[in-house]
Amino acid sequence: MYKDAEITIQEKYMLLKPILDEQSRRLWAATEAKSLGHGGISVVSRVTGLSRTTIHQGIKNLFESDYLSPEKVGRIRSSGGGRKPITETDSTVLNDLEQLVEPSTRGDPESPLRWTCKSVRQLAAALQEQGHAIERQKVAHLLAELGYSLQANNKTKEGKQHPDRDAQFHFICARVAQLQRRKQPVISVDTKKKELVGDFINKGREWCPKGKPESVRVYDFVDKEKGKVNPYGVYDQTADKGWVSVGTDHDTAEFAVETIRRWWNKMGRNAYPKAKELLITADCGGSNGYRVRLWKIALQNLSTETGLKISVCHFPPGTSKWNKIEHRMFSHISMNWRGKPLISHEVIVNLIGSTTTKNGLNIMVELDTNKYEKGIKITDEELQNINLFTNDFHGEWNYYITPKCST
């Protein structure tokens, strides 16, 4: 209905914008909105980028009998005048908002966007209870600044939800905050999806000379010589730094813990010289699943070797995308190598190692060519010999392992 009008208004605005001051811009926008009738304010706001509040104020000014009087015409707000951003007048609002959404934030390994299950109305009400003067529209703006977006419909269904799902999210968030206050290391771990090595198609697009896309194989049959790789990652939630071991053999619990060991020896030990405890947040399945006995045996060996008390918190079933490593590290790796065929181990290592973000993410990466045997059985007796202690709240998900004394 307003499509032609939008184009016309936008063209007029672009022509007049260089010579319009704040006052005349507001009044011109108000006049255009009034001429369109119902819905005009939204149309003008959309095509000019001016806020609806500004246009409403302009309409109000048009009907004020003394506003356009000779003594007021030409009076323009001085440079730096006007309402200050809420982040300047309320220094804690952004941090408090992030604390509210942190327990219920998730992402996608293929996208850097984040989502939260809480509505802006709920968040605005919670912030108001904390003493912040803020409305839902401003909450939406601040969420966008923090990198959040509206969640698409096809990302909402995660299957049957565990009744203590949200309670576990809050438990994990509290444990992370507790250790960070004590300056103890907190890491998020997971295996990125397996990748074929060779001239295979890689999702996404990359800039190339026009009409000369890179040629890849038609069929994705595994190259017997190059095989697949299993990138297992460790993300330091406090330092915004990561480690990735690119495994060439099986994705087992021993491989997962070996990756954590390498991170500790080459990054963690130097970053946390006074560390006494290590907190790991992980999915509930895969090589680091809470039911995997070998995972706990391997963690016991690491605990004894490093002298660290190793605490583990697993995300509930069906919530793997809420793990921090997904949207704070893996997503950026996927973006960095999109459209690039992973033709060799060297290319994969270099692409992961060159992944950075404007916030300072830095990733160290190493090829792991060790062999990891599948199907290792752990007896009940071996499991009982682990120094494993469970939490009162869902001990199967929340537990810690202490070092064994040498005999």
mmCIF file of N, CA, C and O in Angstrom, residues 70-128:
data_model
loop_
_atom_site.group_PDB
_atom_site.id
_atom_site.type_symbol
_atom_site.label_atom_id
_atom_site.label_comp_id
_atom_site.label_asym_id
_atom_site.label_seq_id
_atom_site.Cartn_x
_atom_site.Cartn_y
_atom_site.Cartn_z
ATOM 1 N N PRO A 70 8.269 33.402 15.688
ATOM 2 C CA PRO A 70 9.566 33.912 15.213
ATOM 3 C C PRO A 70 10.687 33.768 16.219
ATOM 4 O O PRO A 70 11.826 33.478 15.864
ATOM 5 N N GLU A 71 10.364 33.957 17.526
ATOM 6 C CA GLU A 71 11.448 33.890 18.521
ATOM 7 C C GLU A 71 11.945 32.468 18.760
ATOM 8 O O GLU A 71 13.042 32.262 19.265
ATOM 9 N N LYS A 72 11.112 31.446 18.381
ATOM 10 C CA LYS A 72 11.533 30.053 18.604
ATOM 11 C C LYS A 72 12.084 29.397 17.351
ATOM 12 O O LYS A 72 12.857 28.453 17.424
ATOM 13 N N VAL A 73 11.636 29.873 16.174
ATOM 14 C CA VAL A 73 12.141 29.295 14.939
ATOM 15 C C VAL A 73 13.637 29.542 14.847
ATOM 16 O O VAL A 73 14.123 30.644 15.067
ATOM 17 N N GLY A 74 14.371 28.516 14.510
ATOM 18 C CA GLY A 74 15.814 28.647 14.368
ATOM 19 C C GLY A 74 16.585 28.279 15.613
ATOM 20 O O GLY A 74 17.805 28.188 15.592
ATOM 21 N N ARG A 75 15.888 28.076 16.734
ATOM 22 C CA ARG A 75 16.579 27.661 17.958
ATOM 23 C C ARG A 75 16.871 26.165 17.888
ATOM 24 O O ARG A 75 15.953 25.354 17.879
ATOM 25 N N ILE A 76 18.104 25.804 17.797
ATOM 26 C CA ILE A 76 18.520 24.418 17.639
ATOM 27 C C ILE A 76 19.279 23.968 18.885
ATOM 28 O O ILE A 76 20.048 24.744 19.470
ATOM 29 N N ARG A 77 19.068 22.731 19.259
ATOM 30 C CA ARG A 77 19.755 22.183 20.424
ATOM 31 C C ARG A 77 21.264 22.222 20.198
ATOM 32 O O ARG A 77 21.752 21.887 19.118
ATOM 33 N N SER A 78 22.012 22.609 21.174
ATOM 34 C CA SER A 78 23.465 22.697 21.053
ATOM 35 C C SER A 78 24.081 21.324 20.896
ATOM 36 O O SER A 78 23.489 20.302 21.264
ATOM 37 N N SER A 79 25.290 21.286 20.358
ATOM 38 C CA SER A 79 25.990 20.015 20.133
ATOM 39 C C SER A 79 26.160 19.263 21.445
ATOM 40 O O SER A 79 26.585 19.846 22.454
ATOM 41 N N GLY A 80 25.814 17.993 21.416
ATOM 42 C CA GLY A 80 25.920 17.175 22.614
ATOM 43 C C GLY A 80 24.691 17.221 23.488
ATOM 44 O O GLY A 80 24.643 16.563 24.528
ATOM 45 N N GLY A 81 23.678 17.992 23.073
ATOM 46 C CA GLY A 81 22.448 18.077 23.843
ATOM 47 C C GLY A 81 21.568 16.859 23.620
ATOM 48 O O GLY A 81 21.898 15.976 22.836
ATOM 49 N N GLY A 82 20.439 16.847 24.280
ATOM 50 C CA GLY A 82 19.511 15.730 24.110
ATOM 51 C C GLY A 82 19.691 14.664 25.175
ATOM 52 O O GLY A 82 20.604 14.723 26.010
ATOM 53 N N ARG A 83 18.817 13.685 25.117
ATOM 54 C CA ARG A 83 18.841 12.614 26.110
ATOM 55 C C ARG A 83 20.068 11.732 25.941
ATOM 56 O O ARG A 83 20.409 11.320 24.828
ATOM 57 N N LYS A 84 20.731 11.428 27.022
ATOM 58 C CA LYS A 84 21.907 10.563 26.981
ATOM 59 C C LYS A 84 21.473 9.106 26.869
ATOM 60 O O LYS A 84 20.411 8.714 27.364
ATOM 61 N N PRO A 85 22.295 8.272 26.217
ATOM 62 C CA PRO A 85 21.985 6.833 26.156
ATOM 63 C C PRO A 85 21.880 6.256 27.567
ATOM 64 O O PRO A 85 22.595 6.680 28.481
ATOM 65 N N ILE A 86 21.005 5.284 27.738
ATOM 66 C CA ILE A 86 20.792 4.708 29.059
ATOM 67 C C ILE A 86 22.052 4.067 29.605
ATOM 68 O O ILE A 86 22.266 4.013 30.818
ATOM 69 N N THR A 87 22.929 3.592 28.710
ATOM 70 C CA THR A 87 24.174 2.967 29.166
ATOM 71 C C THR A 87 25.133 3.987 29.772
ATOM 72 O O THR A 87 26.064 3.623 30.479
ATOM 73 N N GLU A 88 24.911 5.291 29.471
ATOM 74 C CA GLU A 88 25.730 6.335 30.076
ATOM 75 C C GLU A 88 25.135 6.795 31.408
ATOM 76 O O GLU A 88 25.866 7.076 32.357
ATOM 77 N N THR A 89 23.809 6.877 31.458
ATOM 78 C CA THR A 89 23.160 7.343 32.693
ATOM 79 C C THR A 89 22.978 6.231 33.715
ATOM 80 O O THR A 89 22.803 6.500 34.896
ATOM 81 N N ASP A 90 23.002 4.982 33.245
ATOM 82 C CA ASP A 90 22.840 3.826 34.135
ATOM 83 C C ASP A 90 23.937 2.827 33.804
ATOM 84 O O ASP A 90 23.797 1.981 32.925
ATOM 85 N N SER A 91 25.058 2.927 34.479
ATOM 86 C CA SER A 91 26.260 2.180 34.111
ATOM 87 C C SER A 91 26.147 0.667 34.315
ATOM 88 O O SER A 91 26.921 -0.097 33.750
ATOM 89 N N THR A 92 25.183 0.230 35.117
ATOM 90 C CA THR A 92 25.091 -1.207 35.423
ATOM 91 C C THR A 92 24.013 -1.934 34.635
ATOM 92 O O THR A 92 23.898 -3.152 34.738
ATOM 93 N N VAL A 93 23.215 -1.215 33.848
ATOM 94 C CA VAL A 93 22.054 -1.853 33.217
ATOM 95 C C VAL A 93 22.463 -2.935 32.225
ATOM 96 O O VAL A 93 21.844 -4.000 32.157
ATOM 97 N N LEU A 94 23.531 -2.692 31.455
ATOM 98 C CA LEU A 94 23.945 -3.678 30.454
ATOM 99 C C LEU A 94 24.443 -4.957 31.115
ATOM 100 O O LEU A 94 24.103 -6.068 30.700
ATOM 101 N N ASN A 95 25.224 -4.798 32.175
ATOM 102 C CA ASN A 95 25.733 -5.962 32.901
ATOM 103 C C ASN A 95 24.602 -6.731 33.569
ATOM 104 O O ASN A 95 24.568 -7.970 33.532
ATOM 105 N N ASP A 96 23.650 -6.005 34.159
ATOM 106 C CA ASP A 96 22.522 -6.672 34.828
ATOM 107 C C ASP A 96 21.656 -7.422 33.821
ATOM 108 O O ASP A 96 21.140 -8.510 34.119
ATOM 109 N N LEU A 97 21.482 -6.849 32.623
ATOM 110 C CA LEU A 97 20.702 -7.521 31.585
ATOM 111 C C LEU A 97 21.394 -8.814 31.159
ATOM 112 O O LEU A 97 20.750 -9.859 31.017
ATOM 113 N N GLU A 98 22.714 -8.747 30.976
ATOM 114 C CA GLU A 98 23.434 -9.950 30.557
ATOM 115 C C GLU A 98 23.383 -11.027 31.630
ATOM 116 O O GLU A 98 23.304 -12.212 31.329
ATOM 117 N N GLN A 99 23.400 -10.619 32.889
ATOM 118 C CA GLN A 99 23.288 -11.592 33.968
ATOM 119 C C GLN A 99 21.919 -12.276 33.974
ATOM 120 O O GLN A 99 21.800 -13.457 34.305
ATOM 121 N N LEU A 100 20.887 -11.541 33.568
ATOM 122 C CA LEU A 100 19.544 -12.110 33.525
ATOM 123 C C LEU A 100 19.392 -13.149 32.417
ATOM 124 O O LEU A 100 18.705 -14.153 32.582
ATOM 125 N N VAL A 101 20.024 -12.903 31.272
ATOM 126 C CA VAL A 101 19.843 -13.817 30.136
ATOM 127 C C VAL A 101 20.898 -14.919 30.091
ATOM 128 O O VAL A 101 20.711 -15.924 29.408
ATOM 129 N N GLU A 102 21.983 -14.746 30.832
ATOM 130 C CA GLU A 102 23.091 -15.699 30.754
ATOM 131 C C GLU A 102 22.692 -17.151 31.000
ATOM 132 O O GLU A 102 23.103 -18.046 30.255
ATOM 133 N N PRO A 103 21.871 -17.463 32.017
ATOM 134 C CA PRO A 103 21.540 -18.874 32.251
ATOM 135 C C PRO A 103 20.730 -19.504 31.127
ATOM 136 O O PRO A 103 20.690 -20.721 31.004
ATOM 137 N N SER A 104 20.068 -18.688 30.314
ATOM 138 C CA SER A 104 19.178 -19.239 29.289
ATOM 139 C C SER A 104 19.563 -18.760 27.897
ATOM 140 O O SER A 104 18.727 -18.440 27.073
ATOM 141 N N THR A 105 20.867 -18.693 27.642
ATOM 142 C CA THR A 105 21.378 -18.262 26.347
ATOM 143 C C THR A 105 21.861 -19.469 25.558
ATOM 144 O O THR A 105 22.501 -20.358 26.100
ATOM 145 N N ARG A 106 21.577 -19.472 24.274
ATOM 146 C CA ARG A 106 22.093 -20.549 23.452
ATOM 147 C C ARG A 106 22.500 -20.006 22.096
ATOM 148 O O ARG A 106 22.215 -18.871 21.738
ATOM 149 N N GLY A 107 23.172 -20.839 21.298
ATOM 150 C CA GLY A 107 23.583 -20.435 19.959
ATOM 151 C C GLY A 107 23.572 -21.625 19.033
ATOM 152 O O GLY A 107 23.107 -22.702 19.372
ATOM 153 N N ASP A 108 24.110 -21.427 17.847
ATOM 154 C CA ASP A 108 24.163 -22.478 16.845
ATOM 155 C C ASP A 108 25.592 -22.556 16.329
ATOM 156 O O ASP A 108 26.209 -21.521 16.074
ATOM 157 N N PRO A 109 26.155 -23.752 16.183
ATOM 158 C CA PRO A 109 27.543 -23.848 15.740
ATOM 159 C C PRO A 109 27.784 -23.269 14.361
ATOM 160 O O PRO A 109 28.914 -23.017 13.970
ATOM 161 N N GLU A 110 26.738 -23.052 13.566
ATOM 162 C CA GLU A 110 26.897 -22.499 12.232
ATOM 163 C C GLU A 110 26.595 -21.000 12.192
ATOM 164 O O GLU A 110 26.682 -20.387 11.136
ATOM 165 N N SER A 111 26.223 -20.390 13.301
ATOM 166 C CA SER A 111 25.842 -18.985 13.300
ATOM 167 C C SER A 111 26.347 -18.306 14.564
ATOM 168 O O SER A 111 26.292 -18.882 15.639
ATOM 169 N N PRO A 112 26.848 -17.054 14.442
ATOM 170 C CA PRO A 112 27.335 -16.347 15.626
ATOM 171 C C PRO A 112 26.219 -15.715 16.441
ATOM 172 O O PRO A 112 26.461 -15.136 17.482
ATOM 173 N N LEU A 113 24.967 -15.800 15.978
ATOM 174 C CA LEU A 113 23.860 -15.194 16.695
ATOM 175 C C LEU A 113 23.533 -15.983 17.959
ATOM 176 O O LEU A 113 23.719 -17.187 18.011
ATOM 177 N N ARG A 114 23.029 -15.268 18.952
ATOM 178 C CA ARG A 114 22.625 -15.912 20.200
ATOM 179 C C ARG A 114 21.134 -15.692 20.405
ATOM 180 O O ARG A 114 20.547 -14.756 19.909
ATOM 181 N N TRP A 115 20.541 -16.589 21.213
ATOM 182 C CA TRP A 115 19.114 -16.483 21.515
ATOM 183 C C TRP A 115 18.906 -16.640 23.013
ATOM 184 O O TRP A 115 19.705 -17.235 23.708
ATOM 185 N N THR A 116 17.800 -16.113 23.480
ATOM 186 C CA THR A 116 17.392 -16.333 24.859
ATOM 187 C C THR A 116 15.910 -16.672 24.872
ATOM 188 O O THR A 116 15.152 -16.202 24.026
ATOM 189 N N CYS A 117 15.503 -17.508 25.801
ATOM 190 C CA CYS A 117 14.107 -17.922 25.867
ATOM 191 C C CYS A 117 13.256 -16.931 26.657
ATOM 192 O O CYS A 117 12.056 -17.110 26.796
ATOM 193 N N LYS A 118 13.852 -15.870 27.187
ATOM 194 C CA LYS A 118 13.109 -14.891 27.966
ATOM 195 C C LYS A 118 12.642 -13.748 27.070
ATOM 196 O O LYS A 118 13.383 -13.269 26.221
ATOM 197 N N SER A 119 11.400 -13.293 27.272
ATOM 198 C CA SER A 119 10.858 -12.212 26.455
ATOM 199 C C SER A 119 11.363 -10.865 26.958
ATOM 200 O O SER A 119 11.781 -10.726 28.117
ATOM 201 N N VAL A 120 11.291 -9.835 26.084
ATOM 202 C CA VAL A 120 11.753 -8.512 26.493
ATOM 203 C C VAL A 120 10.857 -7.935 27.591
ATOM 204 O O VAL A 120 11.318 -7.137 28.421
ATOM 205 N N ARG A 121 9.587 -8.320 27.609
ATOM 206 C CA ARG A 121 8.700 -7.858 28.681
ATOM 207 C C ARG A 121 9.159 -8.413 30.033
ATOM 208 O O ARG A 121 9.189 -7.706 31.045
ATOM 209 N N GLN A 122 9.484 -9.720 30.057
ATOM 210 C CA GLN A 122 9.956 -10.332 31.306
ATOM 211 C C GLN A 122 11.257 -9.686 31.772
ATOM 212 O O GLN A 122 11.443 -9.409 32.954
ATOM 213 N N LEU A 123 12.158 -9.440 30.814
ATOM 214 C CA LEU A 123 13.451 -8.861 31.159
ATOM 215 C C LEU A 123 13.288 -7.423 31.650
ATOM 216 O O LEU A 123 13.963 -7.006 32.604
ATOM 217 N N ALA A 124 12.410 -6.661 30.998
ATOM 218 C CA ALA A 124 12.175 -5.279 31.425
ATOM 219 C C ALA A 124 11.613 -5.250 32.842
ATOM 220 O O ALA A 124 12.033 -4.433 33.677
ATOM 221 N N ALA A 125 10.671 -6.152 33.125
ATOM 222 C CA ALA A 125 10.087 -6.208 34.470
ATOM 223 C C ALA A 125 11.139 -6.561 35.516
ATOM 224 O O ALA A 125 11.175 -5.981 36.607
ATOM 225 N N ALA A 126 12.014 -7.523 35.179
ATOM 226 C CA ALA A 126 13.067 -7.925 36.120
ATOM 227 C C ALA A 126 14.047 -6.780 36.365
ATOM 228 O O ALA A 126 14.488 -6.558 37.492
ATOM 229 N N LEU A 127 14.391 -6.036 35.317
ATOM 230 C CA LEU A 127 15.306 -4.903 35.472
ATOM 231 C C LEU A 127 14.660 -3.783 36.285
ATOM 232 O O LEU A 127 15.335 -3.123 37.089
ATOM 233 N N GLN A 128 13.365 -3.571 36.074
ATOM 234 C CA GLN A 128 12.659 -2.550 36.850
ATOM 235 C C GLN A 128 12.648 -2.905 38.330
ATOM 236 O O GLN A 128 12.781 -2.022 39.187
#
